mmCIF file of C-alpha atoms in Angstrom:
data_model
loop_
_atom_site.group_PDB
_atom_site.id
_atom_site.type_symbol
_atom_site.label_atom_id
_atom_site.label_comp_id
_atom_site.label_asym_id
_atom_site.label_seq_id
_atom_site.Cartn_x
_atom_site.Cartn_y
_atom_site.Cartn_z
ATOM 1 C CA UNK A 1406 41.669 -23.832 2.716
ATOM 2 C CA UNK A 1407 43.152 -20.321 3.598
ATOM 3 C CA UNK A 1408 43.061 -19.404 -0.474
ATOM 4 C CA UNK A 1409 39.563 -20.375 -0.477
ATOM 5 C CA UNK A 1410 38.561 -18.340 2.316
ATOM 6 C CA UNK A 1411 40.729 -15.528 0.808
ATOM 7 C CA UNK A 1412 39.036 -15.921 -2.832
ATOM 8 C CA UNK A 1413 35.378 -15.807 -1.139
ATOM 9 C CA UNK A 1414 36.619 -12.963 0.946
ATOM 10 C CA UNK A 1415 37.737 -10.996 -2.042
ATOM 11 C CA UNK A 1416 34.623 -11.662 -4.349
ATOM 12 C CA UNK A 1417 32.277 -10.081 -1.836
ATOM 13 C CA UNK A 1418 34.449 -7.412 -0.420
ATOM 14 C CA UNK A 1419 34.275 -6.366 -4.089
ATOM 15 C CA UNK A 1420 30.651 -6.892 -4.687
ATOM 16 C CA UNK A 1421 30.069 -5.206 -0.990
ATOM 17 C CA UNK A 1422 32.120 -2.082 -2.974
ATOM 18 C CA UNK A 1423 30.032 -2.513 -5.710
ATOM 19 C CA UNK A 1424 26.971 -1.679 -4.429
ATOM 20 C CA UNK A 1425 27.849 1.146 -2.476
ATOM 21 C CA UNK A 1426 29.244 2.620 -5.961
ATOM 22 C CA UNK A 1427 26.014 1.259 -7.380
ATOM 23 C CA UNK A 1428 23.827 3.129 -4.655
ATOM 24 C CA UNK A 1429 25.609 6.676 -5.022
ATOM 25 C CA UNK A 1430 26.082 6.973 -8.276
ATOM 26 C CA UNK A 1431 23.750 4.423 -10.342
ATOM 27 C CA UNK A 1432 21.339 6.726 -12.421
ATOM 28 C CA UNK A 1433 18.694 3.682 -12.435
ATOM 29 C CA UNK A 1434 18.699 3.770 -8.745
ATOM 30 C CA UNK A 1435 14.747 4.066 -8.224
ATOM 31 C CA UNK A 1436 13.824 7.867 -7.455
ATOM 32 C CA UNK A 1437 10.905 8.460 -4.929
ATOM 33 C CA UNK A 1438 8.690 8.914 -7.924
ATOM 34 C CA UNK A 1439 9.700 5.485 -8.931
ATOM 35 C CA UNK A 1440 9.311 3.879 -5.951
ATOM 36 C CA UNK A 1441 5.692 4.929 -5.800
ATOM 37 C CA UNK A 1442 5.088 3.990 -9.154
ATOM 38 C CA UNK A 1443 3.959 0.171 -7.646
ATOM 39 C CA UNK A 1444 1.470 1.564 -5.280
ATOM 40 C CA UNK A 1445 0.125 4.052 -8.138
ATOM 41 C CA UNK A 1446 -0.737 0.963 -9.876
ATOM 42 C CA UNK A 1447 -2.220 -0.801 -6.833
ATOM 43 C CA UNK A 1448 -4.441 2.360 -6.491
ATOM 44 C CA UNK A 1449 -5.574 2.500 -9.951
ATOM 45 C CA UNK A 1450 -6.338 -1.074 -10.403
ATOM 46 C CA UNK A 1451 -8.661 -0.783 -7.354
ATOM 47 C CA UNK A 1452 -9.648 2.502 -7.931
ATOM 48 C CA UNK A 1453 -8.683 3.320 -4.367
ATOM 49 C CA UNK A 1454 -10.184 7.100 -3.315
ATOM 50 C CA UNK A 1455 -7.362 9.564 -1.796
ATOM 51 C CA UNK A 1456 -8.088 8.729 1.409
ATOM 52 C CA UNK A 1457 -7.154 5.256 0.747
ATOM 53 C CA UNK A 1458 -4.134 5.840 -0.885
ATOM 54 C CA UNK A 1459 -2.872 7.909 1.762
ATOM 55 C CA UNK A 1460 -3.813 5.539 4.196
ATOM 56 C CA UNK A 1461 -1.988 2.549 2.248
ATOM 57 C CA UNK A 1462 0.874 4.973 1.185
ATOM 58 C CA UNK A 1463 1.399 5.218 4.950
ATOM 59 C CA UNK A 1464 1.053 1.272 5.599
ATOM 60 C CA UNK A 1465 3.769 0.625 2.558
ATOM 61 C CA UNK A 1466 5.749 3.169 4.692
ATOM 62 C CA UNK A 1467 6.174 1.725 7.780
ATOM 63 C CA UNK A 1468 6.694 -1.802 6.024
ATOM 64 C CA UNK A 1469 9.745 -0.448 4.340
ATOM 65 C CA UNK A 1470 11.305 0.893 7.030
ATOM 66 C CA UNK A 1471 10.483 -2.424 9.214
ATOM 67 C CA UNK A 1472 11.896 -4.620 6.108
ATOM 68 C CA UNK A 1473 14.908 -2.763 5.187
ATOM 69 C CA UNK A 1474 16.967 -3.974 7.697
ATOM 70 C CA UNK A 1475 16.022 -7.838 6.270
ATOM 71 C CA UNK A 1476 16.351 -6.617 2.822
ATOM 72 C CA UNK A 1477 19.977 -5.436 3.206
ATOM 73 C CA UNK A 1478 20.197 -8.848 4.748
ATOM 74 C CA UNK A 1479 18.939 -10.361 2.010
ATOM 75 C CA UNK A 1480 21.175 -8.702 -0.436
ATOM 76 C CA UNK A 1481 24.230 -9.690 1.620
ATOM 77 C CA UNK A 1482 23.561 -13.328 1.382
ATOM 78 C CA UNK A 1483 22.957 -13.201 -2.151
ATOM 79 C CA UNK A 1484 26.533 -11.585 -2.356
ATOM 80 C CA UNK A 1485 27.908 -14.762 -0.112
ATOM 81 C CA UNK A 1486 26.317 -17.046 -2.444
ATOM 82 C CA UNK A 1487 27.441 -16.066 -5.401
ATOM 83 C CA UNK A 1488 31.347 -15.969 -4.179
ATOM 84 C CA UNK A 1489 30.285 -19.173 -2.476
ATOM 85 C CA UNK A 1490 28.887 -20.924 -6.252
ATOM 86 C CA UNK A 1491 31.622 -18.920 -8.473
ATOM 87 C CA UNK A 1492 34.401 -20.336 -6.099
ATOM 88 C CA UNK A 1493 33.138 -23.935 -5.379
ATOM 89 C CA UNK A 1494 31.914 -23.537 -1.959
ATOM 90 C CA UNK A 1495 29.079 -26.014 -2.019
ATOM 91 C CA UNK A 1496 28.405 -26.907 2.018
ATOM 92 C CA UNK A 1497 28.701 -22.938 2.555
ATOM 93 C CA UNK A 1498 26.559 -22.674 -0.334
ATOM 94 C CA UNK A 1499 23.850 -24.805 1.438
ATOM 95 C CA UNK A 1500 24.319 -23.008 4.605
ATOM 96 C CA UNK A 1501 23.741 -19.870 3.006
ATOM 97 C CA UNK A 1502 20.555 -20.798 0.862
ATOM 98 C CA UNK A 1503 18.946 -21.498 4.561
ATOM 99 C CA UNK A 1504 19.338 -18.624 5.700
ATOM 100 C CA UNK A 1505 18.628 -16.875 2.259
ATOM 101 C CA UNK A 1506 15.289 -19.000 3.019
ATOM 102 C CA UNK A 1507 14.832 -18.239 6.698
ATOM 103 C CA UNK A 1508 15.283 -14.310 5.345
ATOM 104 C CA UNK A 1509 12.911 -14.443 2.377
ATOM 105 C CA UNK A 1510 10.166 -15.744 4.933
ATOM 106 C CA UNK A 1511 10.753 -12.625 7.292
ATOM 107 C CA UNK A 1512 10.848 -10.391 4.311
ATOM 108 C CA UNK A 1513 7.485 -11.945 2.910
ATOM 109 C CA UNK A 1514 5.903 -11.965 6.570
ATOM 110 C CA UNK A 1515 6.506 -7.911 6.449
ATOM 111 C CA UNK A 1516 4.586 -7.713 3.012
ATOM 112 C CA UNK A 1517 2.149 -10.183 4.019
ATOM 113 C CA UNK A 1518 1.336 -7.522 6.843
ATOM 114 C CA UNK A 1519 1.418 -4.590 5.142
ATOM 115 C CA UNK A 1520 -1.223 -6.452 2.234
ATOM 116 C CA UNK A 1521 -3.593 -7.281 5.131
ATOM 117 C CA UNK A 1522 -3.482 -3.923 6.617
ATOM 118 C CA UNK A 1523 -4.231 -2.480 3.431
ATOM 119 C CA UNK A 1524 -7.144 -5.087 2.343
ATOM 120 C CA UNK A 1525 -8.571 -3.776 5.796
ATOM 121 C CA UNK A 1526 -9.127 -0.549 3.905
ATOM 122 C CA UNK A 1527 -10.604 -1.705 1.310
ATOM 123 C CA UNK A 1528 -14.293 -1.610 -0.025
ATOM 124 C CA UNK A 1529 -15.940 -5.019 -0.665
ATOM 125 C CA UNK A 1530 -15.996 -5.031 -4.630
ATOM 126 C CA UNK A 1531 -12.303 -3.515 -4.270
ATOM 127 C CA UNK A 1532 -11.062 -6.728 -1.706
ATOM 128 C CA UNK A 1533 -12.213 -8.817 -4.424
ATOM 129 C CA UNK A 1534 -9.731 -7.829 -6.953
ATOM 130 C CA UNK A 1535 -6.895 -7.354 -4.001
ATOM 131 C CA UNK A 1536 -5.074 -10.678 -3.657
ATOM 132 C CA UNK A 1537 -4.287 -11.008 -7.522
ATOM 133 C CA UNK A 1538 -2.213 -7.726 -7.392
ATOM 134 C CA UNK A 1539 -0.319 -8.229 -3.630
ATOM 135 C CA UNK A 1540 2.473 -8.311 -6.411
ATOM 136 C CA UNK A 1541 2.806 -4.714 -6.512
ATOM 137 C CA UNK A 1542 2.627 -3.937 -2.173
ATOM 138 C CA UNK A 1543 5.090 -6.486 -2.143
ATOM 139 C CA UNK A 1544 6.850 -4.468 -4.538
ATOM 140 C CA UNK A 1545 6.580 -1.248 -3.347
ATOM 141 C CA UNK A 1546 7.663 -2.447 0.176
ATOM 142 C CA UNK A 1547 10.833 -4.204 -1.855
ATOM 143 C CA UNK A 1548 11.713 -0.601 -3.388
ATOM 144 C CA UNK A 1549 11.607 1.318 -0.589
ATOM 145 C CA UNK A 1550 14.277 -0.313 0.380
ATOM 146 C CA UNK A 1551 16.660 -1.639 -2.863
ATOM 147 C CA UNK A 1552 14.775 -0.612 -6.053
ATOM 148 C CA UNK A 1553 12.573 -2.866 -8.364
ATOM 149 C CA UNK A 1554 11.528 -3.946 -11.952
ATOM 150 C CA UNK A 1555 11.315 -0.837 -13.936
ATOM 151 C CA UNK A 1556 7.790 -0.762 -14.974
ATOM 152 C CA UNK A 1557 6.323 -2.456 -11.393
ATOM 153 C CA UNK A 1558 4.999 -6.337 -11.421
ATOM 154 C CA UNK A 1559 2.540 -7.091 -13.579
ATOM 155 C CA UNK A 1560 -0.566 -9.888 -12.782
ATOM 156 C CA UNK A 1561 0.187 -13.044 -13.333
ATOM 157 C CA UNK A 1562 4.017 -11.975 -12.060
ATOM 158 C CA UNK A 1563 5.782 -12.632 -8.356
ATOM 159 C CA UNK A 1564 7.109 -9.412 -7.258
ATOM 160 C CA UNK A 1565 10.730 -8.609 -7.668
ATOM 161 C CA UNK A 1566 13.318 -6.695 -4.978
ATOM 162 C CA UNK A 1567 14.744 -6.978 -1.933
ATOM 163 C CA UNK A 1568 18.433 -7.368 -3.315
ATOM 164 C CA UNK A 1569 17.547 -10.827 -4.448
ATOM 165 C CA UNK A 1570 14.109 -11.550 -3.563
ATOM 166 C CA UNK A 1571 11.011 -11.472 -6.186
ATOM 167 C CA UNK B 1411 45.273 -22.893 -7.471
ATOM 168 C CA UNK B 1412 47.511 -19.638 -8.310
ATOM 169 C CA UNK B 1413 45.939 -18.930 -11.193
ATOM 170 C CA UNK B 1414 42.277 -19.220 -9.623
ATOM 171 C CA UNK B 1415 43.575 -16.897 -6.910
ATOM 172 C CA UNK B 1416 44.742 -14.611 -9.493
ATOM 173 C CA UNK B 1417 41.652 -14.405 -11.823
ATOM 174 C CA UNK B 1418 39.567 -13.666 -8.570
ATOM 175 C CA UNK B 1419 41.757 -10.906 -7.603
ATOM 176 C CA UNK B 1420 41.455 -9.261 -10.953
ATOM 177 C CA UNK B 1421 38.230 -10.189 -11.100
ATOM 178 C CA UNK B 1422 37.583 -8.655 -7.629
ATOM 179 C CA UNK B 1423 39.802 -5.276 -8.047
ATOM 180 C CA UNK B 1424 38.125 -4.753 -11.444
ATOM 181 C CA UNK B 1425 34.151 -5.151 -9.992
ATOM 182 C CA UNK B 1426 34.618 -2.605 -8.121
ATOM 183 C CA UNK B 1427 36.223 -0.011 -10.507
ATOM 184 C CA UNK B 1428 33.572 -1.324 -12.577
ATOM 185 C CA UNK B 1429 31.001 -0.253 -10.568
ATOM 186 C CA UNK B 1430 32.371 2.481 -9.053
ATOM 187 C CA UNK B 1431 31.588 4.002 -12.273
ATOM 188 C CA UNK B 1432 28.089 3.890 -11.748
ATOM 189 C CA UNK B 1433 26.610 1.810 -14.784
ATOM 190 C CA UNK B 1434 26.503 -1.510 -13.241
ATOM 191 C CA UNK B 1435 23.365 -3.024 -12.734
ATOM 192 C CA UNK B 1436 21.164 -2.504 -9.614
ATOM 193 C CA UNK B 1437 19.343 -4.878 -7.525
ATOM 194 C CA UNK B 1438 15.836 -3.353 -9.027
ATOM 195 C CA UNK B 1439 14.891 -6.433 -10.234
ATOM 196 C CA UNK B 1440 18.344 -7.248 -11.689
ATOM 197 C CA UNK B 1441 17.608 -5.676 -15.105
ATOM 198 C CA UNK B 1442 17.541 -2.186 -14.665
ATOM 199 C CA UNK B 1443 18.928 0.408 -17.571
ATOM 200 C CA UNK B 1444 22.032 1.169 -15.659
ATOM 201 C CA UNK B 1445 23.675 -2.763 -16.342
ATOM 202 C CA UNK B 1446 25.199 -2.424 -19.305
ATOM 203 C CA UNK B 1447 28.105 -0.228 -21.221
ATOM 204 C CA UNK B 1448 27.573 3.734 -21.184
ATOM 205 C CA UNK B 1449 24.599 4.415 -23.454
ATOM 206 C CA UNK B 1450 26.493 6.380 -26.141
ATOM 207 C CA UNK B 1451 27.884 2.596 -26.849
ATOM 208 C CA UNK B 1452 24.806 0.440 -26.858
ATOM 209 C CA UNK B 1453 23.749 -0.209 -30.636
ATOM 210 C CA UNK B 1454 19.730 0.146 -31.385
ATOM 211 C CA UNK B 1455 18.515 1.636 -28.364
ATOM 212 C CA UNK B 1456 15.419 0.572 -26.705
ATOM 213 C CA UNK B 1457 15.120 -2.838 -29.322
ATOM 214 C CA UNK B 1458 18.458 -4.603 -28.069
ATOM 215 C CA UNK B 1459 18.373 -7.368 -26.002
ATOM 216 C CA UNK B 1460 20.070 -8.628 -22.909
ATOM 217 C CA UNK B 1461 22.187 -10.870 -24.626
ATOM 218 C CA UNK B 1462 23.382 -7.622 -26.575
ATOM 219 C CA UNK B 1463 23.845 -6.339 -23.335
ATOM 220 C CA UNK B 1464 25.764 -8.791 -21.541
ATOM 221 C CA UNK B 1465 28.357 -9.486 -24.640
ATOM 222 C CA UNK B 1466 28.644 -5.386 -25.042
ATOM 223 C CA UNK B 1467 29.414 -5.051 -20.836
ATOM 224 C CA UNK B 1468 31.684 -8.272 -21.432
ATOM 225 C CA UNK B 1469 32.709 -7.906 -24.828
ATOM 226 C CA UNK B 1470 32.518 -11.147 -25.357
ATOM 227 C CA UNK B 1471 33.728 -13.014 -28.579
ATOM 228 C CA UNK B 1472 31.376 -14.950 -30.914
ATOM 229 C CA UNK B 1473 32.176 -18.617 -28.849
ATOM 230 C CA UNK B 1474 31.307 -16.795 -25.121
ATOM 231 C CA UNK B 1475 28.347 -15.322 -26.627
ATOM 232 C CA UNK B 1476 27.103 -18.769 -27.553
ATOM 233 C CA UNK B 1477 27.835 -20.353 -24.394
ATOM 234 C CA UNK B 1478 26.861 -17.464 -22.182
ATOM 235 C CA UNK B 1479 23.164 -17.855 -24.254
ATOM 236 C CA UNK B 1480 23.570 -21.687 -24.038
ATOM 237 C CA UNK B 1481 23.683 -21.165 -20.065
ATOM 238 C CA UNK B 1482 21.161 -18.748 -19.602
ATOM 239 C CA UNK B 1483 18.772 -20.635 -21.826
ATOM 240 C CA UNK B 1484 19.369 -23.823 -19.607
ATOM 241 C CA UNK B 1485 18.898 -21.591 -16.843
ATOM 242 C CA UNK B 1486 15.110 -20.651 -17.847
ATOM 243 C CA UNK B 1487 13.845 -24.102 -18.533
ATOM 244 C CA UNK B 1488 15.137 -24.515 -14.935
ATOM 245 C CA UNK B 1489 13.686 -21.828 -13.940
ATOM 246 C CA UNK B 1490 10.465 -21.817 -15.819
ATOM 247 C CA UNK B 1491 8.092 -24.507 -13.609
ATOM 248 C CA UNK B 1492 9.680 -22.590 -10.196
ATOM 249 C CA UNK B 1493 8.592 -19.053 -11.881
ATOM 250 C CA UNK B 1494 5.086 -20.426 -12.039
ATOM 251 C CA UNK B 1495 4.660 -21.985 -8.953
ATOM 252 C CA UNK B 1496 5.841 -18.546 -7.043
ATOM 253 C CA UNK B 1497 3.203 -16.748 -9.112
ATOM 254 C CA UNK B 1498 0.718 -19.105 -7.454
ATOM 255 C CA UNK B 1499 2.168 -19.168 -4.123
ATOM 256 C CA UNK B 1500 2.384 -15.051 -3.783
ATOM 257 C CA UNK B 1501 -1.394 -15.444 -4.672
ATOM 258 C CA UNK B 1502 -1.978 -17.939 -2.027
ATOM 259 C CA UNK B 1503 -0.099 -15.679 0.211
ATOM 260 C CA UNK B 1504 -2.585 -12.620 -0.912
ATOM 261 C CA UNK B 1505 -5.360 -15.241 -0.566
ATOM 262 C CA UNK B 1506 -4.889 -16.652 3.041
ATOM 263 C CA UNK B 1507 -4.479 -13.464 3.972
ATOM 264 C CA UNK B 1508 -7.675 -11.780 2.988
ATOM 265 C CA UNK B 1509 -9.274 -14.543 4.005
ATOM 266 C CA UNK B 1510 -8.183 -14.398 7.405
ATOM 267 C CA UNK B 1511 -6.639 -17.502 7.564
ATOM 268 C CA UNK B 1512 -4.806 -18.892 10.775
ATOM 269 C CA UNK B 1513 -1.385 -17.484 11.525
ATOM 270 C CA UNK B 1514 0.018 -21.070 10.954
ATOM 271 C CA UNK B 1515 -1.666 -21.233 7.971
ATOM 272 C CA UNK B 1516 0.089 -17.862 6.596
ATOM 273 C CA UNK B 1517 2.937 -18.666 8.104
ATOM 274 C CA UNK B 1518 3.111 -22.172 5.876
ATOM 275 C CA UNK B 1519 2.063 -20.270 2.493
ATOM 276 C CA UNK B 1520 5.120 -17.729 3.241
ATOM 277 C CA UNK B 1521 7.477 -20.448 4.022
ATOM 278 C CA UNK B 1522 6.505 -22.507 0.880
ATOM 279 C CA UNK B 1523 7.084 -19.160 -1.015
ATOM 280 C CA UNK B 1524 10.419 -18.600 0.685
ATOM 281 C CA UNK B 1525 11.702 -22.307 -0.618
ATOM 282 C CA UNK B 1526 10.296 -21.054 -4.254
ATOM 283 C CA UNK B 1527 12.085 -17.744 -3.925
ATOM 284 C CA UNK B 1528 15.532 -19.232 -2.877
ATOM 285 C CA UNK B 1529 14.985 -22.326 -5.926
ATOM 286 C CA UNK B 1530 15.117 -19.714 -7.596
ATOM 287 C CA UNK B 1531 17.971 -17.215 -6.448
ATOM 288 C CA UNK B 1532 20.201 -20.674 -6.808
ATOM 289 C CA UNK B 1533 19.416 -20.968 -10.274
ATOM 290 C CA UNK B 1534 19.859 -17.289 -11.157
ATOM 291 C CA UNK B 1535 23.319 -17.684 -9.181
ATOM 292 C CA UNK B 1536 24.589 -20.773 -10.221
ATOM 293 C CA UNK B 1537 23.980 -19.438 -13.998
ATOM 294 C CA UNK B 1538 26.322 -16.442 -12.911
ATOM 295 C CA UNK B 1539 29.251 -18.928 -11.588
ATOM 296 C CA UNK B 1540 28.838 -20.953 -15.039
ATOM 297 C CA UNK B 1541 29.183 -17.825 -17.050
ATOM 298 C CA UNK B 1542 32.207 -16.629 -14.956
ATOM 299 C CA UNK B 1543 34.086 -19.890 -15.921
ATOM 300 C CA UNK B 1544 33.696 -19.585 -19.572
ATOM 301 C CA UNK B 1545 35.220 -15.795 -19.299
ATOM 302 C CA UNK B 1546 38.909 -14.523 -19.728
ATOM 303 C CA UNK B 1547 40.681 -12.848 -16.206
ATOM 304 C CA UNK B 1548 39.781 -9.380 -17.768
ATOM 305 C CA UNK B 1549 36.372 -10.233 -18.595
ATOM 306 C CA UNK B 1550 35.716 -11.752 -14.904
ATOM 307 C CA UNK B 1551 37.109 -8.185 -13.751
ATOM 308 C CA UNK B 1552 33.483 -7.075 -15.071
ATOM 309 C CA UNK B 1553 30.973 -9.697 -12.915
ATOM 310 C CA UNK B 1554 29.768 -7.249 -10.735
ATOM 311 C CA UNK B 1555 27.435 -5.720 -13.608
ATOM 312 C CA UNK B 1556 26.144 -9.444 -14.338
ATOM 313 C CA UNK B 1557 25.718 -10.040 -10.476
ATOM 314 C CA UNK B 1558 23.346 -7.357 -10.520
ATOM 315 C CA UNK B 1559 21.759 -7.889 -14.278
ATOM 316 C CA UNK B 1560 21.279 -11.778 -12.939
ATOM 317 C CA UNK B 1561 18.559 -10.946 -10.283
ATOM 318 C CA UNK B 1562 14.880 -11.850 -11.531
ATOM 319 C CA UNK B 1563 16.521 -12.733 -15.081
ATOM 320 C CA UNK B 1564 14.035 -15.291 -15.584
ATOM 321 C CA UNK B 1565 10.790 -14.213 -14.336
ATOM 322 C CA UNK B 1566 9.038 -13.586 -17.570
ATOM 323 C CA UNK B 1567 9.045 -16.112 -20.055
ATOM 324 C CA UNK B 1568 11.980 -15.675 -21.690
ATOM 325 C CA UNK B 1569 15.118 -13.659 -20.300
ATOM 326 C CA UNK B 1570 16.284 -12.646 -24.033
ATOM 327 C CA UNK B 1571 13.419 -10.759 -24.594
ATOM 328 C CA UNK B 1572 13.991 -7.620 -27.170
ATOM 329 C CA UNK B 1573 13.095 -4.617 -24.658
ATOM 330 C CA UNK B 1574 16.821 -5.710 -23.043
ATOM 331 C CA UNK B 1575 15.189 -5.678 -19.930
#
């Protein structure tokens, strides 16, 4: 029992290490430019005016910083998981996925929030082309916080980021 | 036991010289540029695939390659119904939302996205601890890129696809 708990401890010390290498030093870590790239895309589909934008850009704002602390969560399960399925772990592995769960929903809530705010803004022949591309505020919360998809969602896709989360 | 202990240590030590580097993969979406070996070493640019990817970061032999794509393959036709079914519950997220459905009623679409989204964060995971047992010590050493590359893998139709994203 005491190797196991030493192999899991070992596998995510290492991936812990991993991503603070990966933060400081990754060149595809997203750049600000990036990370608006979603909400540019939001904006164009529904031809928001500049007013708009800067009132959503602010919204997305505020979400990030309210979901990053659940997003690093997030990302730190995921890391637990994986040492918990490479090593064998499978009752911590089902503890884990509930709280991956329990996480995901709080995440989601945030962007939930941040989409309604938004759709508050929005004109009536722009609301009815909003819900199909939630995708990309979801997304641009996500990067704000851990990166995204290069390129942004597309329709038809679930967002991506949060460490783990799509 | 030993020897399990001892492949996770090397496997350990060597993610995080690995990434220290700073080319391993990032959690943008789990397929960002920065996953595989330096560019300078990637053969055909832009057109190669993951799978090129994965065996050039692993160098894996002919036989790994084959499994690896024989796991990952299994892992999208798992994947592929949950993929769909969080594409339609993000839009009935979007949708009770603008509508200005009931807090309960929100809350229930997020939570039956939340099951979809860890479905499939298992699958994506569970594919990474198969591939880790068909690798060599060294090779283990070099997870950490895969942990990273591993995240969203399969939410387009096919993970292999020739952009290598």
């Amino acid at each position: 029992m005491l190797s196991r708990i030493l192999l899991i401890g070992m596998v995510i010390a290492t991936m812990a290490f991993a991503q603070r290498g990966r933060r400081s030093e990754d060149p595809s870590a997203p750049m600000p430019a990036q990370r608006d790239n979603s909400l540019d895309q939001f904006a164009g589909k529904l031809k928001l005016n500049k007013e708009q934008r800067a009132q959503a850009e602010t919204i997305i704002d505020a979400a990030r910083e309210a979901a990053g602390p659940v997003q690093q969560k997030l990302l730190e399960v995921r890391r637990y998981l994986a040492a918990a399925l490479i090593t064998g772990q499978s009752s911590e592995a089902d503890k884990l996925t509930k709280t991956y769960t329990s996480l995901s929903a709080q995440a989601k809530t945030l962007e939930a929030n941040a989409f309604g705010k938004i759709c508050a803004l929005l004109k009536p022949n722009q609301q009815s082309k909003a819900a199909q591309h939630f995708g990309l505020i979801a997304q641009a919360v996500e990067q704000g916080q851990m990166g995204g998809p290069p390129g942004g969602s597309q329709p038809g896709q679930w967002s991506g980021g949060q460490g783990g989360r799509r | 036991m030993f020897f399990r202990l001892l492949s996770v240590a090397v496997l350990a030590a060597s993610l995080a010289s690995a990434q220290g580097g700073g080319r391993g993969g990032g959690p943008g979406g789990g397929d960002n540029v920065g996953q595989g070996p330096p560019l300078s070493s990637r053969p055909g640019g832009p057109s190669q695939t993951r799978m090129d990817r994965i065996t050039a970061m692993l160098t894996l032999v002919p036989d790994q390659s084959k499994q690896v794509k024989s796991i990952l393959d299994d892992g999208q036709k798992e994947a592929a119904p949950v993929r769909d079914q969080l594409v339609a519950a993000q839009l009935g997220i979007a949708e009770a939302v603008q509508g200005g459905k009931s807090q309960d009623e929100i809350g229930k679409a997020i939570d039956a996205y939340a099951a979809l989204d860890t479905q499939m964060t298992t699958i994506e995971l569970r594919s990474l601890a198969k591939i880790n047992q068909v690798l060599r010590p060294d090779q283990q050493a070099k997870l950490g890129g895969l942990f990273w590359m591993m995240r969203g893998i399969f939410k387009n139709k096919y993970w292999n696809d020739t952009s290598g994203r």
